[in-house]
Coordinates of C-alpha atoms and ligand atoms in Angstrom, one line a residue:
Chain A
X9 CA 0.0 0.0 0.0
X10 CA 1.9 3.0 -0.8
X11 CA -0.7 5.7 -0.4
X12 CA -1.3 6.7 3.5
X13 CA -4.3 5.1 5.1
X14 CA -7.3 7.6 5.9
X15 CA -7.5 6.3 9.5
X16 CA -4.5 5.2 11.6
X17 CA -4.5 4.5 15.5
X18 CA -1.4 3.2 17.3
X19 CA -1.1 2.0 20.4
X20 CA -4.4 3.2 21.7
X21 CA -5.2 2.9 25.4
X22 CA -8.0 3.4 27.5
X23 CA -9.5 2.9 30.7
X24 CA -12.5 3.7 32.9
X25 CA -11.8 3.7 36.3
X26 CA -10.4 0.4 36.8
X27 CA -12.0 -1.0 34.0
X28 CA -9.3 -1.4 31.0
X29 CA -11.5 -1.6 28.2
X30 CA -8.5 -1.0 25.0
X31 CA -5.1 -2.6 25.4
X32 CA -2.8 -0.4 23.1
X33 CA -5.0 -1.4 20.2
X34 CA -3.6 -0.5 16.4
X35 CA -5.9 -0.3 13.7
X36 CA -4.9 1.0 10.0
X37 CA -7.8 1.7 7.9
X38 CA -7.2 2.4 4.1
X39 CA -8.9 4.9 1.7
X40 CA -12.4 4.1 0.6
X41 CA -11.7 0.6 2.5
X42 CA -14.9 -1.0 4.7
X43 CA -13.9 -2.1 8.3
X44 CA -16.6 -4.1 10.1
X45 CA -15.8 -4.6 13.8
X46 CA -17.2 -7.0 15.6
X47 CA -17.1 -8.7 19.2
X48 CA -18.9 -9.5 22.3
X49 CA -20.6 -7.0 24.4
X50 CA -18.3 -5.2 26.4
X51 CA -15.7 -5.6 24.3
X52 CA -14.8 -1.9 23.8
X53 CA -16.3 -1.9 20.1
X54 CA -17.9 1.3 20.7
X55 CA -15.2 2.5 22.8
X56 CA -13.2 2.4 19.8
X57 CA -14.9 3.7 17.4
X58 CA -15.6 7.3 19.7
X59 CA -12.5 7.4 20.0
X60 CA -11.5 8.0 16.6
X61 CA -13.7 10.9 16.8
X62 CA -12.5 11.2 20.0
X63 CA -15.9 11.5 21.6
X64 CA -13.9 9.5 24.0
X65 CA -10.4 11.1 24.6
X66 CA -7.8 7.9 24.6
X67 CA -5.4 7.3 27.4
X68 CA -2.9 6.9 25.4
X69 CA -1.6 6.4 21.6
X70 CA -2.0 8.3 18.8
X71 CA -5.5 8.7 16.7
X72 CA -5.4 10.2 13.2
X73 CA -7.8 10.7 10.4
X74 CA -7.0 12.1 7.7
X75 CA -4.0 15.3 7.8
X76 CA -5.5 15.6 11.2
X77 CA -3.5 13.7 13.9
X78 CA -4.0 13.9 17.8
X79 CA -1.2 12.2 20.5
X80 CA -2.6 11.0 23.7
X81 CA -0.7 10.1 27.0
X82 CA 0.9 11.8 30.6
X83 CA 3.1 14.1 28.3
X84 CA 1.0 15.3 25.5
X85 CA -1.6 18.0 26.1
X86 CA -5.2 17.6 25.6
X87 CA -6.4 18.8 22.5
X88 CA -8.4 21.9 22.3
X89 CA -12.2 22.9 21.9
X90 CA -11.8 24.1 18.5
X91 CA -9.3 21.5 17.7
X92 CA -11.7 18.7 18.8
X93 CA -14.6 20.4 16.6
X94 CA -12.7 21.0 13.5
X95 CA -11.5 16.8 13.8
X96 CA -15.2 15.6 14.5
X97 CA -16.5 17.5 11.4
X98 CA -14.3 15.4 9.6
X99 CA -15.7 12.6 10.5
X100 CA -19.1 11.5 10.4
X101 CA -21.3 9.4 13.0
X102 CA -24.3 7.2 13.4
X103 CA -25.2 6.4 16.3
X104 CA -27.6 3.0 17.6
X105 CA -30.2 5.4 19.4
X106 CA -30.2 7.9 15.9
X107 CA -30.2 10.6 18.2
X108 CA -32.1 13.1 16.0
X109 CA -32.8 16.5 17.0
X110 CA -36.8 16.2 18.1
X111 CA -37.3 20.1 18.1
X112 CA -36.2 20.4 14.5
X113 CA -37.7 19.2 11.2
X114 CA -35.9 16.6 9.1
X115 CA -34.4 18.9 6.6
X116 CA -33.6 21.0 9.9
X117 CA -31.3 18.1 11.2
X118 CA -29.4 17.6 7.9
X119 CA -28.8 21.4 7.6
X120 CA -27.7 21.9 11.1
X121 CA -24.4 21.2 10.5
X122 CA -23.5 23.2 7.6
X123 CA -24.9 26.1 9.2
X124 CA -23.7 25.9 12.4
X125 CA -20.4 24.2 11.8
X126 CA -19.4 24.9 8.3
X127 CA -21.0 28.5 8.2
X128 CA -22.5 27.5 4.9
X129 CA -25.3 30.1 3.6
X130 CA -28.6 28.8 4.3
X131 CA -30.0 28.7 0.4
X132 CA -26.8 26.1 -0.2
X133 CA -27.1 24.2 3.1
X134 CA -31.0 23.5 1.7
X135 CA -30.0 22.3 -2.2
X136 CA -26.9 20.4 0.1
X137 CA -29.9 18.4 2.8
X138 CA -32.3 18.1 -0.2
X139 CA -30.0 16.0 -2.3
X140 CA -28.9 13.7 0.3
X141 CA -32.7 13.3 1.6
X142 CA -33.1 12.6 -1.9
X143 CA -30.1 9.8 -1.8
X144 CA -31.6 8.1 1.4
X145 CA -35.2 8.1 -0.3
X146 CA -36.9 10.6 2.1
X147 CA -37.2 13.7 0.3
X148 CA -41.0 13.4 1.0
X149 CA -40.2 13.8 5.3
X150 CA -38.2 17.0 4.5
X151 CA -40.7 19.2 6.1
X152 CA -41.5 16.5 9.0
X153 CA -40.2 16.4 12.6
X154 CA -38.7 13.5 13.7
X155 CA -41.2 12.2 15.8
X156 CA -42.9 11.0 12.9
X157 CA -40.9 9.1 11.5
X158 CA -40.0 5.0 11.7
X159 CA -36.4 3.8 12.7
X160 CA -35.3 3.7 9.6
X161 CA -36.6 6.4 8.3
X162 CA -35.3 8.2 11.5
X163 CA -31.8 5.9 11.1
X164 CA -31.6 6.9 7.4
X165 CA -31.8 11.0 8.0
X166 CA -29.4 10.4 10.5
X167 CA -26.8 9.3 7.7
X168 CA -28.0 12.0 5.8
X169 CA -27.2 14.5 8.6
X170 CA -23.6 13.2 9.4
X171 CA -23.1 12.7 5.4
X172 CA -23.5 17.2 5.5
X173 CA -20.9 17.4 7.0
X174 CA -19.1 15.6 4.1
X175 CA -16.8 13.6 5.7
X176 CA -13.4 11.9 5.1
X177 CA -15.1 9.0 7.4
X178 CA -18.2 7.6 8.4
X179 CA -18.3 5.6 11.3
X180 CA -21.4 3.3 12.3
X181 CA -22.3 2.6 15.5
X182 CA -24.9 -0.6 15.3
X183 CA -26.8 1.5 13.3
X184 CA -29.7 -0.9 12.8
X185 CA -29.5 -2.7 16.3
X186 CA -32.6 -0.6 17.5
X187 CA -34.6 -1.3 14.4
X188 CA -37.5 -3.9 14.0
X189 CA -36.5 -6.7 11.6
X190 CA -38.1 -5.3 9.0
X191 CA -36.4 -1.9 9.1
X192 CA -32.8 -3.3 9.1
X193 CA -32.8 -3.8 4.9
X194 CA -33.8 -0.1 4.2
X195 CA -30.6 1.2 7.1
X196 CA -28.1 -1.7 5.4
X197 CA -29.1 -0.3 1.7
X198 CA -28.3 2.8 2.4
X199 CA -24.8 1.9 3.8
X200 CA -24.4 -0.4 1.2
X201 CA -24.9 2.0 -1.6
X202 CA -22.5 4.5 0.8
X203 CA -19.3 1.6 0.7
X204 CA -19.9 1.2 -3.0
X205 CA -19.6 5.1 -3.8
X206 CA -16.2 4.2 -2.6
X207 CA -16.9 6.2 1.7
X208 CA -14.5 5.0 4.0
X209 CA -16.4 3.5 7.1
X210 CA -15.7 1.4 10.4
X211 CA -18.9 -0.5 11.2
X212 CA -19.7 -1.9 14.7
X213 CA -22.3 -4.2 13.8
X214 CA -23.8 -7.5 14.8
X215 CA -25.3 -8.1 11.1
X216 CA -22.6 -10.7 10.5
X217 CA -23.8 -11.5 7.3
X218 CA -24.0 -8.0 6.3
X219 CA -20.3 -7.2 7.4
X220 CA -19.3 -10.5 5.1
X221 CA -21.1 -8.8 2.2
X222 CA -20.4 -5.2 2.2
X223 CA -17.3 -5.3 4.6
X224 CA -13.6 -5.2 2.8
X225 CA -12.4 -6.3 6.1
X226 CA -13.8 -8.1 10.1
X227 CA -11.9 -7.3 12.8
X228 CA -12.8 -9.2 15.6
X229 CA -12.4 -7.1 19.1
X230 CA -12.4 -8.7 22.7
X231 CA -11.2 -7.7 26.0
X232 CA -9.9 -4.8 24.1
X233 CA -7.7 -6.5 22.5
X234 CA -7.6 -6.8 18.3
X235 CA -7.7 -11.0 18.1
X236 CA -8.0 -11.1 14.2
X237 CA -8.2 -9.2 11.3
X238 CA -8.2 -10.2 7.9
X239 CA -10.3 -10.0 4.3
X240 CA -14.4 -10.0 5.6
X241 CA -15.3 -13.7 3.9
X242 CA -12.1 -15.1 5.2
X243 CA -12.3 -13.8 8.8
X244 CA -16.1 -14.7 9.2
X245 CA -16.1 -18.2 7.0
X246 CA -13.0 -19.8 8.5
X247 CA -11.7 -17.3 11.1
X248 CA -8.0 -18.5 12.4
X249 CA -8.5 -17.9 15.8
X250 CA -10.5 -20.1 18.2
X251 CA -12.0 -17.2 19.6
X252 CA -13.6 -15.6 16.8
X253 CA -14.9 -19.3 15.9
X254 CA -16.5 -19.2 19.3
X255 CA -17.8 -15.8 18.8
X256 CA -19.2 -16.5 15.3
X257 CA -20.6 -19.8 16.0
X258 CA -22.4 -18.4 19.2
X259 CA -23.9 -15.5 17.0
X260 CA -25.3 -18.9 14.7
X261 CA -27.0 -20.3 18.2
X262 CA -28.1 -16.9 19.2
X263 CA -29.7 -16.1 15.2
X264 CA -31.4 -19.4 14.8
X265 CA -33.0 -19.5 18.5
Chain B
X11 CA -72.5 38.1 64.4
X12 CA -70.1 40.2 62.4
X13 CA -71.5 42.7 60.4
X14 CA -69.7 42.5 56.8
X15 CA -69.3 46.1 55.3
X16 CA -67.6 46.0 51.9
X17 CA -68.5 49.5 51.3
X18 CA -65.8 51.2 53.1
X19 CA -63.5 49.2 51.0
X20 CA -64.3 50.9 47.8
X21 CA -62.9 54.4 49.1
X22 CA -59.6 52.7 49.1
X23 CA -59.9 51.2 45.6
X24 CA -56.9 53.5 44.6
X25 CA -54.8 52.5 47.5
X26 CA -55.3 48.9 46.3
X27 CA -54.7 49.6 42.8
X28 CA -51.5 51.4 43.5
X29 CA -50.6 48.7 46.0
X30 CA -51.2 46.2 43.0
X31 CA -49.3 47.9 40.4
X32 CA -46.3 47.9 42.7
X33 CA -46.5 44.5 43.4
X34 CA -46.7 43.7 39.5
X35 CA -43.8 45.6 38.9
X36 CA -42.0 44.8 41.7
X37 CA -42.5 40.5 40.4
X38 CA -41.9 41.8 36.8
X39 CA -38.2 42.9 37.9
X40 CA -37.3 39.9 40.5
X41 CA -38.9 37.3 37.2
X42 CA -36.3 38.8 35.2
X43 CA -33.2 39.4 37.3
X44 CA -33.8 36.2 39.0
X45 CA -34.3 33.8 35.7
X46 CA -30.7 35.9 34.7
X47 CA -28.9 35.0 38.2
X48 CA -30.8 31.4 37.7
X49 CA -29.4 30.9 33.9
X50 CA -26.0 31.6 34.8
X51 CA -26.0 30.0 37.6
X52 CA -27.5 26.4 35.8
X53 CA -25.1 26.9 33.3
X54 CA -22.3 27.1 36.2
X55 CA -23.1 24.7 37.6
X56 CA -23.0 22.4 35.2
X57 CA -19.7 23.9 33.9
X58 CA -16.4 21.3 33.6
X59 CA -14.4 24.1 35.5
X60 CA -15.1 23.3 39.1
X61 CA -14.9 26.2 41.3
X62 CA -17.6 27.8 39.0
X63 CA -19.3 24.7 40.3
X64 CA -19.2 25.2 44.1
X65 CA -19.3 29.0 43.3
X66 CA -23.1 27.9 41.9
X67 CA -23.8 25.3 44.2
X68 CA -22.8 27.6 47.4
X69 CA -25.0 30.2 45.7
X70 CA -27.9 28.1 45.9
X71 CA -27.4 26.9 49.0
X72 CA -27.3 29.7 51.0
X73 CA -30.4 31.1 49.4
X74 CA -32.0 27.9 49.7
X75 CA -31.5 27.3 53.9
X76 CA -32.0 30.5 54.6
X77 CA -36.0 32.0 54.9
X78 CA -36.3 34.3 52.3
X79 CA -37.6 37.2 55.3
X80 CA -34.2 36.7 56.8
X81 CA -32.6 37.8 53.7
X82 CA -34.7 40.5 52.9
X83 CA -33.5 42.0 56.5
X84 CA -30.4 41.3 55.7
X85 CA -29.9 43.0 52.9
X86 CA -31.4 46.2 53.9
X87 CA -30.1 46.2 56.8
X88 CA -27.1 44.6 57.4
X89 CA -25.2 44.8 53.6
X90 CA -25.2 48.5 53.6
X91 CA -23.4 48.5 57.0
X92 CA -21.4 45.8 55.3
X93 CA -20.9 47.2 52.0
X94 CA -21.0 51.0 53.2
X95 CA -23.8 51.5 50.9
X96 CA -27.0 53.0 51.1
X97 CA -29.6 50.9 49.8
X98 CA -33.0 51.9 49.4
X99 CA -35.5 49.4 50.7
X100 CA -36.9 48.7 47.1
X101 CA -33.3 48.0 46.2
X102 CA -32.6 45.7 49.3
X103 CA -35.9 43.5 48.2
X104 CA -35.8 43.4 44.2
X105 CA -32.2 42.1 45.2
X106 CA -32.8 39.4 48.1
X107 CA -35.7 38.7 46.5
X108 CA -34.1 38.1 42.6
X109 CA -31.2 36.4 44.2
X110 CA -33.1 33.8 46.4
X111 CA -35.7 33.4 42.9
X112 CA -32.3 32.8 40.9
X113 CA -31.3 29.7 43.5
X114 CA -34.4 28.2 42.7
X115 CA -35.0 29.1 38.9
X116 CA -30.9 27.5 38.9
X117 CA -31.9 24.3 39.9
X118 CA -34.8 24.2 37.1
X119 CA -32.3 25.2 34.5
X120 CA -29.9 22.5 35.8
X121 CA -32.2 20.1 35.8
X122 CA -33.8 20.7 32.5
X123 CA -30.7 20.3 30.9
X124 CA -29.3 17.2 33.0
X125 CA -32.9 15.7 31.7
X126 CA -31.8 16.3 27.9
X127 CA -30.4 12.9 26.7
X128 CA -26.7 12.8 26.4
X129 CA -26.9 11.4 23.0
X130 CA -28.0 15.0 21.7
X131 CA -25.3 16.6 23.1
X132 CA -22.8 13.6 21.4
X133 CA -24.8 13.9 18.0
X134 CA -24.2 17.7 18.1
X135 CA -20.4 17.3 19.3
X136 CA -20.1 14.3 16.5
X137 CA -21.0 17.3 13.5
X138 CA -18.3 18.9 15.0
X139 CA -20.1 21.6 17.4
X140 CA -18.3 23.2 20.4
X141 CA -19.8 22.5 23.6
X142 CA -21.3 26.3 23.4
X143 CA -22.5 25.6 20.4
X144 CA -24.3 22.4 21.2
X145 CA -25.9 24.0 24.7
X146 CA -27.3 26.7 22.2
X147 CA -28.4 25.2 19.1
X148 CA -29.3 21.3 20.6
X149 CA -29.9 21.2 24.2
X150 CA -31.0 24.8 25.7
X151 CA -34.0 24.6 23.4
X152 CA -34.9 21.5 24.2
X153 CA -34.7 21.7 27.6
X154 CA -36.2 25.5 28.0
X155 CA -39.3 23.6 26.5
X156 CA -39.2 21.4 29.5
X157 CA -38.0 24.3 31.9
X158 CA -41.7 26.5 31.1
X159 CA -43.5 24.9 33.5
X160 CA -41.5 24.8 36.4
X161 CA -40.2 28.1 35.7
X162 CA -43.7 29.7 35.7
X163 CA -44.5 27.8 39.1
X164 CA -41.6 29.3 40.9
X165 CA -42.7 33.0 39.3
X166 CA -46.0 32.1 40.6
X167 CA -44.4 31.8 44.2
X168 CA -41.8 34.9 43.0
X169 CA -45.2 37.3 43.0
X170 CA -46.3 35.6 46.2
X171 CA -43.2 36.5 47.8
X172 CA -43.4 40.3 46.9
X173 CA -45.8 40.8 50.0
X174 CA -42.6 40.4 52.2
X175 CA -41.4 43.7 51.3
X176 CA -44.2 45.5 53.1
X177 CA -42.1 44.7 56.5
X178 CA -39.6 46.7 54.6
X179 CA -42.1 49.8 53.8
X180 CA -42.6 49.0 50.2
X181 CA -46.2 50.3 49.2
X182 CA -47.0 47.0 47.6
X183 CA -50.5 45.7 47.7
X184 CA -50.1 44.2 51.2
X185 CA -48.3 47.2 52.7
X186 CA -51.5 49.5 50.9
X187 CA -54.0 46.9 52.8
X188 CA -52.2 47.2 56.1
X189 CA -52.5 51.3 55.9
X190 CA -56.0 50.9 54.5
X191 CA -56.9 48.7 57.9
X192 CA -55.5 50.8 60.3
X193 CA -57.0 53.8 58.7
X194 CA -60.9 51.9 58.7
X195 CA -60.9 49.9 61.4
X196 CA -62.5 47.5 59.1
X197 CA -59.0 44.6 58.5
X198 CA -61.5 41.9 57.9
X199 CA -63.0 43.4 54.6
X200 CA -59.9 45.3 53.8
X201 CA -57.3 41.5 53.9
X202 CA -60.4 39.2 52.6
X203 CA -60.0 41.9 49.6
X204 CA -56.5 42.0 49.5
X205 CA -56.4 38.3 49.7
X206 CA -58.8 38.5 46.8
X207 CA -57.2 40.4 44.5
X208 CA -53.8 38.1 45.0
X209 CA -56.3 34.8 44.2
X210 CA -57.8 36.4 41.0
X211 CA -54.5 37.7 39.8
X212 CA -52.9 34.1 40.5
X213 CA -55.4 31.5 39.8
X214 CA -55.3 32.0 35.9
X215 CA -51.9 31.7 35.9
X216 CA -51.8 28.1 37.7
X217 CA -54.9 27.4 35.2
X218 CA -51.8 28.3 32.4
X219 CA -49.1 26.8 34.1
X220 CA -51.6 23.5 34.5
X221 CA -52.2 23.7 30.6
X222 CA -48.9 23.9 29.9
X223 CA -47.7 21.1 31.3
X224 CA -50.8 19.0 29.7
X225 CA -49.5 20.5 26.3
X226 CA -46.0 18.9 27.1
X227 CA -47.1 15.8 28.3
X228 CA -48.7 15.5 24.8
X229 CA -46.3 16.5 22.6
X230 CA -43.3 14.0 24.2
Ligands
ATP326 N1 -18.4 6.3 29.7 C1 -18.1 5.1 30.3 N2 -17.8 5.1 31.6 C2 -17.5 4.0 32.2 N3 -17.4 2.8 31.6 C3 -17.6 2.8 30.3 C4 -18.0 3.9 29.6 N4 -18.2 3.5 28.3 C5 -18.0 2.2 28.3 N5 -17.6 1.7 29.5 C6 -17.3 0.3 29.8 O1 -16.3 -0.1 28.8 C7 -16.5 -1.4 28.4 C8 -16.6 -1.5 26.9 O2 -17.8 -0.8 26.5 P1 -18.2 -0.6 25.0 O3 -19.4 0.1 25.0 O4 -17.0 -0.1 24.3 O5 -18.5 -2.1 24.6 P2 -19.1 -2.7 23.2 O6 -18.2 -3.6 22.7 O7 -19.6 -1.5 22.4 O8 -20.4 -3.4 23.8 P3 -21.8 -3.6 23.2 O9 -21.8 -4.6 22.2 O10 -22.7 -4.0 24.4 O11 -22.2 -2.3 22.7 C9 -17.8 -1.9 29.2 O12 -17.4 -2.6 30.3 C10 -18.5 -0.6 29.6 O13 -19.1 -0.8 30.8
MG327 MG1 -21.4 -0.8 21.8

């Protein structure tokens, strides 16, 4: 690989209290590449993935995306508000809970952040949250609230709000584990359609066969530690470590029952 | 059998309506400076820099444990010696009384915005808000919407409270009822109509207040 990877964390720490939940983790994550993580509850997944937007500040190691690079640990200083602000806008986020904001209409939510963060005029910031209401198939909601809306419809103008932004990253928080069975397909198209248009994206999910479809690469998380990583279909069809066998073939019990 | 004799009372009607329009004003002023001191004081106290934290919380506190007559005293009485101020005694009460308003309109505001999801604040922080930001654009809106109600009880209590200044001399409406009895002979009439015109001016408001909170419950 000669060009630099669009994500890159090193040695990254960090612990709650007593609770070590990463163990100097690394984690290289290439250009328009698709990075499913999964792993058992507790595993840190989520802790991971804020903190490459650093919604949780590391311990220690170093977290960069993009030309934007942060160093963590007893020596290096925190970073600053506006230095924090400017690195999250570079990176988008979907949360499980789609975290909409319930006092503003749909096209309100997608425009929030160019107005607010990228200063955008508001005629632009419109034609900007009317296309990619239009890409996530609810144009017709512009004018709803929130409230009114299904999971994934709500799930879906939550990707369009982080996709504003226009990010170097989009990361995905088990976007669809709050959504009736029904809803999931609607969430997963969107995404899908996102990883083809060439988006990079880290993906804590539990949609195993999802992450073997759409995901270039599984990395399997537990105890905070990376166990394996490797190319999606071979991680998830004949994973090398017995772990990650027990892991998958649990999920099997656990989707059949 | 008492004799009830509500005619005298109507050759004090301007006393009372002098005494009422005082107390209006005088709740109009302690609403406003006291939401003010209560804002910035919510906001303190849920700052990340701690002193501004026990500065708030001590704030509170004090104005909390203390009975709201014992501050108004205090103030005119004691701060100027204190201070080496003079105070007049409307300034003494707008003050004691915006300042022990604000301890109580602080914990609304801290507690309407400790009831806003954290998620919202994340989302916001995740476009790549500031904190400021966020509490501005996301969560203050939210949570004022949640705030009304409570807010409007304690500024129902707030225009309640204004009959303390009378110890002070303030003409308010209470003060204007207690010179109106002397004056009459007649203190059953004159406080069943001073009582009165407190009831009348307050009821509609709890009917709002009441309605407002049924509006909320709805739309969550
Ligand atoms: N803000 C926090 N404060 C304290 N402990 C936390 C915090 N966030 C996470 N933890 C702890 O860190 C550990 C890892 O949590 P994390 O949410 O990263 O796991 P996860 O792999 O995402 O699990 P799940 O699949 O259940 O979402 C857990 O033990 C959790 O209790
Ligand atoms: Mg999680």
């Amino acid at each position: 690989m000669s060009e630099q990877p669009m994500i890159e964390v090193a040695a990254l720490s960090k612990t709650f209290g007593e609770n070590t939940v990463l163990r100097s983790v690394d984690l290289k994550v290439a250009r328009g590449e698709v990075v499913a993580l999964i792993g058992p509850s507790g595993s840190g997944k989520s802790t991971l993935l804020r903190c490459l937007n650093l919604l949780v500040v590391p311990d220690g190691g170093r977290v960069r995306v993009g030309e934007l690079s942060f160093a963590f640990g007893s020596s290096a200083r925190l970073p600053g508000t506006q230095a924090l602000a400017k690195f999250r806008a570079a990176t988008g986020m979907v949360f499980q809970q789609f975290n909409l904001f319930p006092h503003m209409t749909v096209l309100a939510n997608v425009m929030e952040g160019p107005l607010t963060v990228r200063r955008m005029a508001r005629p632009a910031a419109e034609t900007l949250a009317r296309s990619l209401l239009a890409k996530v198939g609810l144009s017709d909601k512009a004018e709803q609230y929130p409230s009114r809306l299904s999971g994934g419809q709500k799930q879906r103008v939550a990707i369009a709000r982080a996709l504003a932004m226009e990010p170097a990253v989009m990361l995905f928080d088990e976007a669809t584990s709050a959504l009736d069975p029904e809803l999931v397909g609607e969430v997963l198209g969107v995404m899908q359609a996102l990883a083809a248009e060439g988006m990079t994206m880290v993906i804590v999910t539990h949609e195993i066969a999802f992450a073997r479809e759409v995901a270039d690469r599984v990395v399997f998380l537990r105890d905070g530690v990376i166990l394996e990583d490797g190319p999606a279909r071979q991680v998830i069809d004949s994973p090398r470590e017995a772990a990650t066998q027990a892991f998958l073939s649990h999920f099997h019990r656990q989707r059949e029952a | 059998m008492y004799q009830w004799d509500f005619a005298v009372v109507w050759s004090y009607r301007w006393l009372f309506v002098n005494g009422l329009g005082v107390t209006l004003a005088f709740t109009l002023a302690i609403v406003v400076l006291g939401l003010l001191a209560g804002l910035v004081s919510g906001l303190a106290r849920l700052s990340s820099f701690a002193p501004l934290r026990w500065l708030s919380q001590g704030y509170v506190e004090v104005f909390r444990c203390t009975p709201v007559l014992v501050q108004l005293v205090w103030f005119y009485y004691a701060l100027p010696m204190l201070a080496g101020i003079e105070m007049t005694a409307t300034t003494a009460g707008i003050l004691a009384l915006s300042l022990y308003g604000g301890a109580f309109y602080s914990e609304i505001v801290r507690g309407g915005i400790a009831s806003i999801e954290t998620g919202q604040s994340e989302a916001a922080l995740a476009l790549g808000m500031t904190p400021a930001q966020s509490m501005r654009r996301i969560v203050l809106p939210q949570a004022l919407k949640r705030m009304v109600p409570p807010l409007m009880n304690q500024s129902i209590i707030q225009l309640k409270n204004t009959s303390l200044v009378s110890v002070l001399a303030v003409p308010d409406l209470l003060y204007q009822g207690q010179a109106a009895a002397h004056d009459s002979y007649r203190p059953l009439e004159i406080y069943t109509v001073v009582a009165v015109i407190y009831f009348v001016v307050l009821f509609p408001l709890t009917l709002l207040v009441n309605r407002l909170e049924r509006r909320l419950a709805r739309a969550d």
